[in-house]
Amino acid sequence: MDENGNRVHATIWDNTDIAVLAIAIDIRPKRLIHTRAGGQVYVQDIVLMNKRFETVVLTMWEAFVERECILIANNIAKKPVLVGNHLKVSSFNGLSLSTKTNICFFIDYPFDEVTELRSW
């Protein structure tokens, strides 16, 4: 879901990254999963909502669980606004987003778009 909720469906088929501007409305407990390579990693899901009131799940992987997810969990009652780029779109168990290693997140950063989204 981009800031207008438009590009997610298209990117499933063309394997491009997307940017997101959305409010974190819920954060689920972190969980340990087994990877295809035989390792184990922590993941944590965040439910995001855009200005059209559409929701999508963002799965945070590994280091993002220990950094961004802690910050988001500590502020979830305030409904923090997330701005992120280079998110991967997936259709596993429904439409979802997930982090990759080269992603950059801003949480409640004072961009004009963040202020506008927070105002509703």
PDB file of C-alpha atoms in Angstrom:
ATOM      1  CA  MET A   1       0.000   0.000   0.000  1.00  0.00           C
ATOM      2  CA  ASP A   2       1.533   3.267  -0.984  1.00  0.00           C
ATOM      3  CA  GLU A   3       0.364   6.508   0.544  1.00  0.00           C
ATOM      4  CA  ASN A   4      -2.644   6.402  -1.793  1.00  0.00           C
ATOM      5  CA  GLY A   5      -3.184   2.647  -1.486  1.00  0.00           C
ATOM      6  CA  ASN A   6      -2.592   2.106  -5.186  1.00  0.00           C
ATOM      7  CA  ARG A   7       0.558   0.200  -6.186  1.00  0.00           C
ATOM      8  CA  VAL A   8       0.559  -2.901  -4.015  1.00  0.00           C
ATOM      9  CA  HIS A   9      -1.420  -5.174  -6.320  1.00  0.00           C
ATOM     10  CA  ALA A  10       0.701  -4.267  -9.346  1.00  0.00           C
ATOM     11  CA  THR A  11       3.986  -4.944  -7.599  1.00  0.00           C
ATOM     12  CA  ILE A  12       3.091  -8.541  -6.762  1.00  0.00           C
ATOM     13  CA  TRP A  13       3.479  -9.338 -10.442  1.00  0.00           C
ATOM     14  CA  ASP A  14       6.422  -7.136 -11.390  1.00  0.00           C
ATOM     15  CA  ASN A  15       8.599  -7.802  -8.297  1.00  0.00           C
ATOM     16  CA  THR A  16       9.382  -4.140  -7.639  1.00  0.00           C
ATOM     17  CA  ASP A  17       9.834  -2.512  -4.251  1.00  0.00           C
ATOM     18  CA  ILE A  18       7.353   0.021  -2.912  1.00  0.00           C
ATOM     19  CA  ALA A  19       7.341   2.868  -0.432  1.00  0.00           C
ATOM     20  CA  VAL A  20       4.734   3.152   2.308  1.00  0.00           C
ATOM     21  CA  LEU A  21       3.180   5.954   4.331  1.00  0.00           C
ATOM     22  CA  ALA A  22       0.753   4.571   6.903  1.00  0.00           C
ATOM     23  CA  ILE A  23      -0.291   4.552  10.539  1.00  0.00           C
ATOM     24  CA  ALA A  24       0.663   1.600  12.747  1.00  0.00           C
ATOM     25  CA  ILE A  25      -2.612   0.552  14.386  1.00  0.00           C
ATOM     26  CA  ASP A  26      -1.531  -2.744  15.946  1.00  0.00           C
ATOM     27  CA  ILE A  27       1.624  -4.726  16.625  1.00  0.00           C
ATOM     28  CA  ARG A  28       1.590  -8.465  17.169  1.00  0.00           C
ATOM     29  CA  PRO A  29       3.995 -10.422  19.399  1.00  0.00           C
ATOM     30  CA  LYS A  30       7.347 -11.363  17.908  1.00  0.00           C
ATOM     31  CA  ARG A  31       7.788 -14.996  16.970  1.00  0.00           C
ATOM     32  CA  LEU A  32      10.665 -17.280  16.077  1.00  0.00           C
ATOM     33  CA  ILE A  33      10.396 -18.956  12.682  1.00  0.00           C
ATOM     34  CA  HIS A  34      12.491 -21.500  10.788  1.00  0.00           C
ATOM     35  CA  THR A  35      13.977 -20.351   7.486  1.00  0.00           C
ATOM     36  CA  ARG A  36      14.294 -22.408   4.322  1.00  0.00           C
ATOM     37  CA  ALA A  37      18.054 -22.454   4.895  1.00  0.00           C
ATOM     38  CA  GLY A  38      17.561 -24.210   8.230  1.00  0.00           C
ATOM     39  CA  GLY A  39      18.160 -21.206  10.473  1.00  0.00           C
ATOM     40  CA  GLN A  40      15.874 -19.424  12.892  1.00  0.00           C
ATOM     41  CA  VAL A  41      14.944 -15.730  12.861  1.00  0.00           C
ATOM     42  CA  TYR A  42      12.565 -13.463  14.723  1.00  0.00           C
ATOM     43  CA  VAL A  43       9.720 -11.777  12.861  1.00  0.00           C
ATOM     44  CA  GLN A  44       7.009  -9.417  14.044  1.00  0.00           C
ATOM     45  CA  ASP A  45       3.869  -8.194  12.288  1.00  0.00           C
ATOM     46  CA  ILE A  46       2.576  -4.641  12.324  1.00  0.00           C
ATOM     47  CA  VAL A  47      -0.894  -3.772  11.033  1.00  0.00           C
ATOM     48  CA  LEU A  48      -0.795  -0.585   8.955  1.00  0.00           C
ATOM     49  CA  MET A  49      -3.642   1.656   7.789  1.00  0.00           C
ATOM     50  CA  ASN A  50      -3.455   4.245   5.008  1.00  0.00           C
ATOM     51  CA  LYS A  51      -5.547   7.388   4.567  1.00  0.00           C
ATOM     52  CA  ARG A  52      -8.211   5.352   2.747  1.00  0.00           C
ATOM     53  CA  PHE A  53      -8.611   3.230   5.904  1.00  0.00           C
ATOM     54  CA  GLU A  54      -7.218   0.179   4.077  1.00  0.00           C
ATOM     55  CA  THR A  55      -5.080  -2.172   6.136  1.00  0.00           C
ATOM     56  CA  VAL A  56      -2.118  -4.375   5.333  1.00  0.00           C
ATOM     57  CA  VAL A  57       0.295  -6.402   7.456  1.00  0.00           C
ATOM     58  CA  LEU A  58       3.966  -5.430   7.436  1.00  0.00           C
ATOM     59  CA  THR A  59       6.266  -8.253   8.557  1.00  0.00           C
ATOM     60  CA  MET A  60       9.479  -7.007  10.119  1.00  0.00           C
ATOM     61  CA  TRP A  61      12.475  -9.364  10.018  1.00  0.00           C
ATOM     62  CA  GLU A  62      15.522  -9.864  12.255  1.00  0.00           C
ATOM     63  CA  ALA A  63      17.205  -6.578  13.261  1.00  0.00           C
ATOM     64  CA  PHE A  64      14.031  -4.591  12.519  1.00  0.00           C
ATOM     65  CA  VAL A  65      12.305  -6.561  15.307  1.00  0.00           C
ATOM     66  CA  GLU A  66      14.902  -5.408  17.832  1.00  0.00           C
ATOM     67  CA  ARG A  67      15.015  -1.781  16.668  1.00  0.00           C
ATOM     68  CA  GLU A  68      11.934  -0.405  14.932  1.00  0.00           C
ATOM     69  CA  CYS A  69       9.415  -2.837  16.431  1.00  0.00           C
ATOM     70  CA  ILE A  70      10.437  -1.936  19.981  1.00  0.00           C
ATOM     71  CA  LEU A  71      10.011   1.762  19.214  1.00  0.00           C
ATOM     72  CA  ILE A  72       6.644   1.153  17.538  1.00  0.00           C
ATOM     73  CA  ALA A  73       5.415  -1.111  20.361  1.00  0.00           C
ATOM     74  CA  ASN A  74       6.352   1.506  22.951  1.00  0.00           C
ATOM     75  CA  ASN A  75       4.308   4.104  21.053  1.00  0.00           C
ATOM     76  CA  ILE A  76       1.465   2.028  19.565  1.00  0.00           C
ATOM     77  CA  ALA A  77      -1.172   3.835  21.662  1.00  0.00           C
ATOM     78  CA  LYS A  78      -0.162   7.067  19.874  1.00  0.00           C
ATOM     79  CA  LYS A  79      -0.586   5.355  16.471  1.00  0.00           C
ATOM     80  CA  PRO A  80       2.848   6.194  15.031  1.00  0.00           C
ATOM     81  CA  VAL A  81       3.141   7.069  11.348  1.00  0.00           C
ATOM     82  CA  LEU A  82       5.626   4.967   9.374  1.00  0.00           C
ATOM     83  CA  VAL A  83       7.389   6.039   6.216  1.00  0.00           C
ATOM     84  CA  GLY A  84       9.417   3.275   4.608  1.00  0.00           C
ATOM     85  CA  ASN A  85      10.927   2.439   1.247  1.00  0.00           C
ATOM     86  CA  HIS A  86      12.093  -0.695  -0.540  1.00  0.00           C
ATOM     87  CA  LEU A  87       9.353  -2.891   0.952  1.00  0.00           C
ATOM     88  CA  LYS A  88       8.689  -6.264  -0.616  1.00  0.00           C
ATOM     89  CA  VAL A  89       5.106  -7.109  -1.585  1.00  0.00           C
ATOM     90  CA  SER A  90       3.922 -10.673  -1.003  1.00  0.00           C
ATOM     91  CA  SER A  91       0.702 -12.594  -1.495  1.00  0.00           C
ATOM     92  CA  PHE A  92       1.541 -15.258   1.113  1.00  0.00           C
ATOM     93  CA  ASN A  93      -1.556 -15.715   3.343  1.00  0.00           C
ATOM     94  CA  GLY A  94      -3.146 -12.690   1.699  1.00  0.00           C
ATOM     95  CA  LEU A  95      -1.545  -9.457   0.645  1.00  0.00           C
ATOM     96  CA  SER A  96       1.322  -8.334   2.895  1.00  0.00           C
ATOM     97  CA  LEU A  97       4.527  -6.316   3.002  1.00  0.00           C
ATOM     98  CA  SER A  98       7.889  -7.299   4.418  1.00  0.00           C
ATOM     99  CA  THR A  99      11.236  -5.707   5.139  1.00  0.00           C
ATOM    100  CA  LYS A 100      14.422  -6.308   3.227  1.00  0.00           C
ATOM    101  CA  THR A 101      17.967  -5.487   4.279  1.00  0.00           C
ATOM    102  CA  ASN A 102      18.196  -2.191   2.363  1.00  0.00           C
ATOM    103  CA  ILE A 103      15.037  -0.584   3.752  1.00  0.00           C
ATOM    104  CA  CYS A 104      14.945   2.769   5.489  1.00  0.00           C
ATOM    105  CA  PHE A 105      12.231   3.659   8.037  1.00  0.00           C
ATOM    106  CA  PHE A 106      11.134   6.960   9.502  1.00  0.00           C
ATOM    107  CA  ILE A 107       8.767   6.811  12.468  1.00  0.00           C
ATOM    108  CA  ASP A 108       6.742   9.962  13.229  1.00  0.00           C
ATOM    109  CA  TYR A 109       9.204  12.005  11.193  1.00  0.00           C
ATOM    110  CA  PRO A 110       7.992  15.594  10.625  1.00  0.00           C
ATOM    111  CA  PHE A 111       7.305  15.288   6.875  1.00  0.00           C
ATOM    112  CA  ASP A 112       4.292  17.251   5.588  1.00  0.00           C
ATOM    113  CA  GLU A 113       2.650  13.987   4.510  1.00  0.00           C
ATOM    114  CA  VAL A 114       3.013  12.557   8.025  1.00  0.00           C
ATOM    115  CA  THR A 115       1.391  15.646   9.533  1.00  0.00           C
ATOM    116  CA  GLU A 116      -1.445  15.411   6.999  1.00  0.00           C
ATOM    117  CA  LEU A 117      -2.042  11.714   7.703  1.00  0.00           C
ATOM    118  CA  ARG A 118      -1.972  12.267  11.446  1.00  0.00           C
ATOM    119  CA  SER A 119      -4.564  15.068  11.152  1.00  0.00           C
ATOM    120  CA  TRP A 120      -7.438  12.728  10.306  1.00  0.00           C
TER     121      TRP A 120
END
